[in-house]
Amino acid sequence: MKIRSVEPFILHVPLNVASISDSTHTITHWGVVGTRITTEDGLEGYGFTGTHAHLPSDQLITRCISACYAPLLIGEDASDGTRLWLKLARNPALQWVGRAGITQIALAAVDIALWDLRAKAARMPLWKLLGGATTEKLEAYNTDIGWLSIPKDTLLERSRRAIEEEGFRRIKLKVGHDDPMIDLDRLEAVRKALGPNVTIAIDANGRWDLPTCQRFCEKAEAVSLHWFEEPMWYDDVRSHAILARSTRIPIALGEQLYTAEAFSTFIDAEAVQYVQPDVTRLAGITEYLQVADRAHSSRLPVVAHVGDMGQVHVHLSYSHPATTMLEYIPWIKDCFAEPIRVENGYYLRPEMPGAGATLTAAAIVSYAKPL
Ligand code: 0YR
Ligand code: MG
């Protein structure tokens, strides 16, 4: 499996609506930014990270792949998994300029492509290569109904439809208005409409400060929430530890953390109850597994954040024993040779060999942007 070429790509895929907002971002497209890696024996591996489709920064990611990682990969044996990851992830010159950010998410794409190659060479879906499925059915929770930009009446209608017609039992709603009482009112309305048996999680995308969160949680506890995700600034361990001690609502976070060490810091501080690694922000599958194992050894549930919109995470979630469910946002699935599928609120187990990241030629033609 000698590596012959490393070819980056940038796709900007339109969402299923004109735009959505959470408390901190408004987006119209999802960026699928990554690389195809080919071997001398004719295999093609695909890996990508997820972005908000901001072309100038997407081009920094692809430039990092082609200028910094490709020269370290050409001629190497793609089956040498751990050694290659160490060569890339512990490269002193690259660590000097970034142990987080662009270098890390570029490495995520590369590492996923290498695993995709290994799974294809083994003729197995990735979940099988990783040791097999640890669960019969992986439950999905639906984030796509609950954006902050959705007015209350539409929110109620979409939540009802997800539960009553589409078969979901679990949903997530965005919060994070300047006035948290607006969020509380939306939550109470949805809880009232759906009854007590539906799982409702909330996500503030890092927007509020500690006093706002404490005041909000005191009232929100009555709504029965599965978790409160990213209540405060992503790196603020101390405030999350204080909030975790002061509310009965479990804290979830991780989608903005770049390293296994960052997760360990939150876990050690008892600042997180639901661990949410993202394979497209950590240094790929290799580091994702480190985080999931760390969480598991502390008996904490893992529910990945889907920066890949589930394509790769469905494999990781089926195979890792710490997983309890997986987020569902169906924005980019039709770009892939094997799109994720959810039926009756459960992810179907992928069958094709690989890591679920293989793009279709049609998607590349339709959505490619200049490198
Ligand atoms: C839009 N899921 C998230 C999207 C979503 C973000 O900014 O990236 O809301 O990925 O927080 O849990
Ligand atoms: Mg989130």
Short mmCIF file of C-alpha atoms and ligand atoms in Angstrom, two decimals:
data_model
loop_
_atom_site.label_atom_id
_atom_site.label_comp_id
_atom_site.label_asym_id
_atom_site.label_seq_id
_atom_site.Cartn_x
_atom_site.Cartn_y
_atom_site.Cartn_z
CA MET A 1 0.00 0.00 0.00
CA LYS A 2 2.68 2.43 -1.07
CA ILE A 3 1.25 5.97 -1.20
CA ARG A 4 1.36 7.47 -4.68
CA SER A 5 -0.61 10.73 -4.41
CA VAL A 6 -2.27 13.06 -1.92
CA GLU A 7 -4.89 15.23 -3.64
CA PRO A 8 -6.86 17.75 -1.60
CA PHE A 9 -10.43 18.87 -2.32
CA ILE A 10 -12.87 21.51 -1.10
CA LEU A 11 -16.62 20.99 -1.52
CA HIS A 12 -19.26 23.49 -0.43
CA VAL A 13 -22.54 21.62 -0.09
CA PRO A 14 -25.76 23.62 0.25
CA LEU A 15 -27.90 22.86 3.33
CA ASN A 16 -31.44 21.52 2.99
CA VAL A 17 -32.75 25.05 3.72
CA ALA A 18 -31.43 28.48 2.68
CA SER A 19 -29.59 28.99 5.98
CA ILE A 20 -29.57 28.03 9.67
CA SER A 21 -28.28 29.70 12.80
CA ASP A 22 -27.15 28.53 16.18
CA SER A 23 -26.17 31.04 18.87
CA THR A 24 -22.81 31.78 17.27
CA HIS A 25 -22.93 30.88 13.58
CA THR A 26 -25.14 31.42 10.56
CA ILE A 27 -24.35 29.15 7.65
CA THR A 28 -25.69 28.35 4.19
CA HIS A 29 -23.33 25.50 3.19
CA TRP A 30 -21.34 22.73 4.88
CA GLY A 31 -17.69 22.53 3.89
CA VAL A 32 -16.33 19.09 3.07
CA VAL A 33 -12.60 19.74 3.02
CA GLY A 34 -10.07 16.96 2.77
CA THR A 35 -8.03 14.70 0.60
CA ARG A 36 -7.99 11.65 -1.59
CA ILE A 37 -4.94 9.44 -1.06
CA THR A 38 -4.10 6.86 -3.72
CA THR A 39 -1.74 3.92 -3.49
CA GLU A 40 0.49 2.26 -6.11
CA ASP A 41 -1.81 -0.78 -6.07
CA GLY A 42 -4.79 1.35 -7.09
CA LEU A 43 -6.70 1.91 -3.85
CA GLU A 44 -8.33 5.29 -3.15
CA GLY A 45 -8.84 6.54 0.40
CA TYR A 46 -10.97 9.57 1.27
CA GLY A 47 -10.89 11.70 4.38
CA PHE A 48 -12.34 15.07 5.23
CA THR A 49 -13.08 17.56 7.94
CA GLY A 50 -16.25 19.65 8.28
CA THR A 51 -16.21 23.44 8.00
CA HIS A 52 -18.58 26.35 7.70
CA ALA A 53 -17.62 26.69 4.05
CA HIS A 54 -15.44 29.75 4.44
CA LEU A 55 -13.25 29.45 1.36
CA PRO A 56 -10.15 31.37 2.53
CA SER A 57 -9.75 29.21 5.65
CA ASP A 58 -10.74 26.04 3.78
CA GLN A 59 -7.85 26.82 1.42
CA LEU A 60 -5.47 27.00 4.40
CA ILE A 61 -6.54 23.47 5.32
CA THR A 62 -5.93 22.08 1.82
CA ARG A 63 -2.66 24.01 1.58
CA CYS A 64 -1.58 22.46 4.89
CA ILE A 65 -2.42 19.01 3.53
CA SER A 66 -0.52 19.47 0.27
CA ALA A 67 2.44 21.48 1.57
CA CYS A 68 2.99 19.98 5.04
CA TYR A 69 1.55 16.44 5.15
CA ALA A 70 1.79 15.18 1.56
CA PRO A 71 5.62 15.24 1.44
CA LEU A 72 5.69 13.15 4.64
CA LEU A 73 3.31 10.61 3.09
CA ILE A 74 4.43 10.02 -0.49
CA GLY A 75 6.18 6.65 -0.78
CA GLU A 76 5.14 5.55 2.73
CA ASP A 77 3.20 2.35 3.42
CA ALA A 78 -0.39 3.35 4.27
CA SER A 79 -0.87 0.19 6.31
CA ASP A 80 1.68 1.40 8.89
CA GLY A 81 -1.06 3.10 10.89
CA THR A 82 0.34 4.13 14.22
CA ARG A 83 3.83 4.92 12.96
CA LEU A 84 2.47 7.17 10.22
CA TRP A 85 0.14 8.97 12.62
CA LEU A 86 3.05 9.65 14.96
CA LYS A 87 5.17 10.88 12.05
CA LEU A 88 2.47 13.43 11.17
CA ALA A 89 0.98 14.27 14.57
CA ARG A 90 4.26 14.52 16.46
CA ASN A 91 6.21 16.29 13.75
CA PRO A 92 8.24 18.91 15.69
CA ALA A 93 8.12 21.59 12.99
CA LEU A 94 4.33 21.33 12.66
CA GLN A 95 3.78 21.21 16.43
CA TRP A 96 5.72 24.45 16.64
CA VAL A 97 3.05 26.25 14.59
CA GLY A 98 -0.03 24.44 15.83
CA ARG A 99 -1.15 21.68 18.14
CA ALA A 100 -4.71 22.86 17.41
CA GLY A 101 -6.57 24.59 14.60
CA ILE A 102 -5.70 24.28 10.91
CA THR A 103 -2.85 21.76 11.29
CA GLN A 104 -5.01 19.52 13.45
CA ILE A 105 -8.14 19.47 11.29
CA ALA A 106 -5.99 18.96 8.19
CA LEU A 107 -4.47 15.96 9.94
CA ALA A 108 -7.97 14.70 10.78
CA ALA A 109 -8.74 14.52 7.05
CA VAL A 110 -5.46 12.76 6.29
CA ASP A 111 -5.81 10.22 9.09
CA ILE A 112 -9.39 9.38 8.07
CA ALA A 113 -8.20 8.83 4.47
CA LEU A 114 -5.47 6.46 5.72
CA TRP A 115 -7.98 4.46 7.76
CA ASP A 116 -10.33 4.44 4.78
CA LEU A 117 -7.51 2.85 2.76
CA ARG A 118 -6.80 0.25 5.46
CA ALA A 119 -10.46 -0.72 5.75
CA LYS A 120 -10.77 -0.97 1.97
CA ALA A 121 -7.62 -3.10 1.79
CA ALA A 122 -9.11 -5.37 4.47
CA ARG A 123 -12.42 -5.37 2.52
CA MET A 124 -14.28 -4.40 5.68
CA PRO A 125 -16.41 -1.51 6.81
CA LEU A 126 -14.37 0.45 9.35
CA TRP A 127 -16.56 -0.60 12.31
CA LYS A 128 -15.61 -4.19 11.60
CA LEU A 129 -11.91 -3.45 11.24
CA LEU A 130 -12.09 -1.71 14.64
CA GLY A 131 -13.25 -4.88 16.34
CA GLY A 132 -16.88 -5.25 15.33
CA ALA A 133 -20.16 -3.75 16.41
CA THR A 134 -20.76 -3.44 20.14
CA THR A 135 -24.44 -2.67 19.71
CA GLU A 136 -27.27 -4.07 17.60
CA LYS A 137 -28.88 -0.69 16.96
CA LEU A 138 -27.31 2.72 17.19
CA GLU A 139 -29.88 5.32 18.12
CA ALA A 140 -29.88 8.71 16.38
CA TYR A 141 -30.90 12.01 17.91
CA ASN A 142 -32.12 14.75 15.61
CA THR A 143 -30.43 18.17 15.72
CA ASP A 144 -31.81 19.36 12.40
CA ILE A 145 -35.22 20.29 13.80
CA GLY A 146 -34.03 22.64 16.51
CA TRP A 147 -31.96 25.51 15.05
CA LEU A 148 -32.12 28.84 16.81
CA SER A 149 -33.23 30.50 13.58
CA ILE A 150 -36.45 28.45 13.50
CA PRO A 151 -39.48 30.35 14.83
CA LYS A 152 -41.32 28.79 17.76
CA ASP A 153 -44.37 27.55 15.86
CA THR A 154 -42.22 25.92 13.17
CA LEU A 155 -40.03 24.44 15.90
CA LEU A 156 -43.09 22.81 17.45
CA GLU A 157 -44.26 21.51 14.10
CA ARG A 158 -40.85 20.10 13.16
CA SER A 159 -40.32 18.48 16.56
CA ARG A 160 -43.74 16.83 16.37
CA ARG A 161 -43.08 15.58 12.88
CA ALA A 162 -39.70 14.13 13.86
CA ILE A 163 -41.26 12.20 16.72
CA GLU A 164 -44.65 11.23 15.34
CA GLU A 165 -43.86 10.68 11.66
CA GLU A 166 -40.12 10.05 11.36
CA GLY A 167 -39.74 7.81 14.38
CA PHE A 168 -37.14 9.72 16.42
CA ARG A 169 -37.31 9.51 20.19
CA ARG A 170 -34.55 12.02 20.84
CA ILE A 171 -34.02 15.59 19.69
CA LYS A 172 -31.72 18.52 20.41
CA LEU A 173 -32.71 22.16 20.51
CA LYS A 174 -30.39 25.13 20.15
CA VAL A 175 -30.47 27.77 22.88
CA GLY A 176 -28.43 30.93 23.44
CA HIS A 177 -30.60 34.02 22.94
CA ASP A 178 -29.39 37.18 24.69
CA ASP A 179 -32.45 36.72 26.90
CA PRO A 180 -32.41 33.09 28.14
CA MET A 181 -36.10 33.34 29.04
CA ILE A 182 -36.87 33.22 25.31
CA ASP A 183 -35.08 29.86 25.20
CA LEU A 184 -36.88 28.65 28.30
CA ASP A 185 -40.22 29.51 26.72
CA ARG A 186 -39.34 27.54 23.55
CA LEU A 187 -38.18 24.55 25.60
CA GLU A 188 -41.29 24.49 27.74
CA ALA A 189 -43.49 24.64 24.65
CA VAL A 190 -41.69 21.72 22.99
CA ARG A 191 -41.73 19.64 26.18
CA LYS A 192 -45.46 20.29 26.55
CA ALA A 193 -46.13 19.34 22.93
CA LEU A 194 -44.05 16.14 23.01
CA GLY A 195 -44.82 14.84 26.48
CA PRO A 196 -42.44 13.43 29.09
CA ASN A 197 -40.98 10.46 27.19
CA VAL A 198 -39.03 12.23 24.47
CA THR A 199 -35.36 12.95 25.13
CA ILE A 200 -34.63 16.66 24.77
CA ALA A 201 -31.04 17.93 24.85
CA ILE A 202 -30.02 21.58 24.47
CA ASP A 203 -26.96 23.25 22.95
CA ALA A 204 -25.77 26.84 23.54
CA ASN A 205 -22.68 26.58 21.28
CA GLY A 206 -20.51 28.29 23.87
CA ARG A 207 -22.54 31.46 24.05
CA TRP A 208 -23.38 32.23 27.68
CA ASP A 209 -21.37 33.08 30.80
CA LEU A 210 -21.49 31.29 34.14
CA PRO A 211 -24.08 33.46 35.96
CA THR A 212 -26.41 33.33 32.92
CA CYS A 213 -26.08 29.55 32.81
CA GLN A 214 -26.70 29.17 36.53
CA ARG A 215 -29.83 31.33 36.43
CA PHE A 216 -31.08 29.51 33.32
CA CYS A 217 -30.41 26.02 34.68
CA GLU A 218 -32.26 26.71 37.91
CA LYS A 219 -35.42 27.22 35.86
CA ALA A 220 -34.67 24.74 33.06
CA GLU A 221 -34.30 21.79 35.44
CA ALA A 222 -38.09 21.54 35.51
CA VAL A 223 -38.19 20.81 31.74
CA SER A 224 -36.22 17.56 32.14
CA LEU A 225 -33.22 17.89 29.84
CA HIS A 226 -30.89 15.10 28.80
CA TRP A 227 -27.86 17.39 28.65
CA PHE A 228 -26.79 21.00 28.36
CA GLU A 229 -24.18 21.19 25.59
CA GLU A 230 -21.41 23.80 25.30
CA PRO A 231 -23.01 26.18 27.77
CA MET A 232 -19.92 28.40 27.92
CA TRP A 233 -16.66 29.23 26.16
CA TYR A 234 -15.13 26.05 24.76
CA ASP A 235 -11.85 26.05 26.70
CA ASP A 236 -13.15 27.30 30.06
CA VAL A 237 -12.67 24.25 32.26
CA ARG A 238 -13.20 26.05 35.57
CA SER A 239 -16.63 27.51 34.72
CA HIS A 240 -17.89 24.17 33.37
CA ALA A 241 -16.73 22.42 36.54
CA ILE A 242 -18.59 24.97 38.68
CA LEU A 243 -21.75 24.69 36.57
CA ALA A 244 -21.59 20.88 36.60
CA ARG A 245 -21.55 20.97 40.40
CA SER A 246 -24.37 23.49 40.67
CA THR A 247 -27.01 21.97 38.34
CA ARG A 248 -28.72 18.62 37.98
CA ILE A 249 -28.63 18.95 34.17
CA PRO A 250 -25.65 16.93 32.85
CA ILE A 251 -23.01 18.89 30.92
CA ALA A 252 -21.99 17.80 27.40
CA LEU A 253 -19.06 19.17 25.41
CA GLY A 254 -16.17 18.35 23.14
CA GLU A 255 -16.99 19.40 19.59
CA GLN A 256 -14.52 22.32 19.80
CA LEU A 257 -11.71 20.43 21.53
CA TYR A 258 -8.69 19.59 19.39
CA THR A 259 -6.71 17.15 21.50
CA ALA A 260 -6.98 14.12 23.73
CA GLU A 261 -5.26 16.17 26.43
CA ALA A 262 -8.01 18.81 26.33
CA PHE A 263 -10.61 16.08 26.93
CA SER A 264 -8.58 14.68 29.82
CA THR A 265 -8.48 18.11 31.44
CA PHE A 266 -12.28 18.40 31.37
CA ILE A 267 -12.77 14.82 32.57
CA ASP A 268 -10.27 15.20 35.40
CA ALA A 269 -11.98 18.42 36.52
CA GLU A 270 -15.40 16.67 36.56
CA ALA A 271 -16.56 19.35 34.13
CA VAL A 272 -18.26 17.03 31.60
CA GLN A 273 -20.74 14.14 31.77
CA TYR A 274 -21.41 13.46 28.08
CA VAL A 275 -18.18 13.35 26.09
CA GLN A 276 -18.56 14.59 22.49
CA PRO A 277 -15.40 14.03 20.47
CA ASP A 278 -15.36 14.89 16.79
CA VAL A 279 -13.13 12.81 14.53
CA THR A 280 -12.89 15.75 12.12
CA ARG A 281 -11.40 18.10 14.73
CA LEU A 282 -9.25 15.72 16.72
CA ALA A 283 -6.31 14.27 14.78
CA GLY A 284 -8.54 11.75 13.07
CA ILE A 285 -9.68 8.27 13.97
CA THR A 286 -6.47 7.52 15.85
CA GLU A 287 -6.98 10.32 18.37
CA TYR A 288 -10.78 9.86 18.48
CA LEU A 289 -10.21 6.35 19.77
CA GLN A 290 -7.84 7.69 22.44
CA VAL A 291 -10.55 10.06 23.66
CA ALA A 292 -13.33 7.47 23.54
CA ASP A 293 -11.18 5.02 25.51
CA ARG A 294 -10.33 7.71 28.07
CA ALA A 295 -14.02 8.50 28.54
CA HIS A 296 -14.87 4.82 28.75
CA SER A 297 -12.28 4.19 31.43
CA SER A 298 -14.05 6.88 33.49
CA ARG A 299 -17.44 5.31 32.70
CA LEU A 300 -18.60 8.40 30.83
CA PRO A 301 -20.92 8.05 27.81
CA VAL A 302 -19.59 9.12 24.40
CA VAL A 303 -21.90 10.79 21.89
CA ALA A 304 -19.87 12.11 18.96
CA HIS A 305 -20.42 15.50 17.39
CA VAL A 306 -20.97 15.02 13.68
CA GLY A 307 -18.61 17.43 11.92
CA ASP A 308 -18.68 14.74 9.23
CA MET A 309 -22.48 14.63 9.43
CA GLY A 310 -22.21 11.06 10.63
CA GLN A 311 -20.45 9.42 7.67
CA VAL A 312 -17.40 8.26 9.64
CA HIS A 313 -18.85 8.56 13.13
CA VAL A 314 -21.45 5.92 12.38
CA HIS A 315 -18.56 3.42 12.11
CA LEU A 316 -16.84 4.69 15.26
CA SER A 317 -20.12 4.74 17.18
CA TYR A 318 -21.15 1.23 16.19
CA SER A 319 -17.80 -0.16 17.28
CA HIS A 320 -16.91 1.77 20.43
CA PRO A 321 -18.50 0.46 23.64
CA ALA A 322 -18.75 3.90 25.30
CA THR A 323 -21.23 5.15 22.67
CA THR A 324 -24.85 5.67 23.67
CA MET A 325 -26.21 7.41 20.55
CA LEU A 326 -25.20 9.60 17.62
CA GLU A 327 -26.20 13.04 16.40
CA TYR A 328 -28.13 13.28 13.11
CA ILE A 329 -27.91 16.20 10.66
CA PRO A 330 -28.57 14.97 7.10
CA TRP A 331 -26.91 17.74 5.10
CA ILE A 332 -24.18 16.09 3.04
CA LYS A 333 -25.10 12.41 2.90
CA ASP A 334 -25.92 12.41 -0.82
CA CYS A 335 -22.30 13.28 -1.62
CA PHE A 336 -21.11 9.83 -0.60
CA ALA A 337 -20.92 6.40 -2.18
CA GLU A 338 -22.68 5.04 0.91
CA PRO A 339 -24.86 7.75 2.47
CA ILE A 340 -25.76 7.45 6.16
CA ARG A 341 -29.28 6.15 6.67
CA VAL A 342 -31.55 6.53 9.66
CA GLU A 343 -34.76 4.52 9.89
CA ASN A 344 -37.19 4.76 12.76
CA GLY A 345 -34.66 6.73 14.77
CA TYR A 346 -31.81 4.25 14.34
CA TYR A 347 -28.69 4.47 12.18
CA LEU A 348 -28.40 1.56 9.77
CA ARG A 349 -25.05 -0.17 9.95
CA PRO A 350 -22.86 0.63 6.91
CA GLU A 351 -21.89 -2.28 4.70
CA MET A 352 -19.37 -0.98 2.19
CA PRO A 353 -15.65 -1.48 2.85
CA GLY A 354 -13.97 1.70 4.07
CA ALA A 355 -14.59 4.53 6.51
CA GLY A 356 -17.74 5.94 4.88
CA ALA A 357 -15.89 8.92 3.39
CA THR A 358 -15.82 8.02 -0.32
CA LEU A 359 -17.22 10.89 -2.39
CA THR A 360 -19.21 10.40 -5.57
CA ALA A 361 -17.88 11.86 -8.81
CA ALA A 362 -21.16 13.78 -9.13
CA ALA A 363 -20.66 15.49 -5.76
CA ILE A 364 -17.17 16.57 -6.73
CA VAL A 365 -18.39 17.97 -10.04
CA SER A 366 -21.31 19.83 -8.42
CA TYR A 367 -19.68 21.31 -5.34
CA ALA A 368 -15.90 21.60 -5.83
CA LYS A 369 -14.28 24.94 -5.08
CA PRO A 370 -10.83 26.18 -6.11
CA LEU A 371 -7.95 25.03 -3.89
C1 0YR B 1 -23.72 25.01 12.94
N1 0YR B 1 -23.95 20.37 16.84
C2 0YR B 1 -23.53 21.61 16.61
C3 0YR B 1 -23.24 23.67 13.43
C4 0YR B 1 -23.53 21.98 15.15
C5 0YR B 1 -23.39 23.46 14.92
O1 0YR B 1 -22.91 26.01 13.52
O2 0YR B 1 -21.89 23.54 13.13
O3 0YR B 1 -24.51 24.08 15.42
O4 0YR B 1 -22.48 21.31 14.51
O5 0YR B 1 -23.22 22.30 17.54
O6 0YR B 1 -23.98 19.88 18.06
MG MG B 2 -23.08 21.25 19.42
#
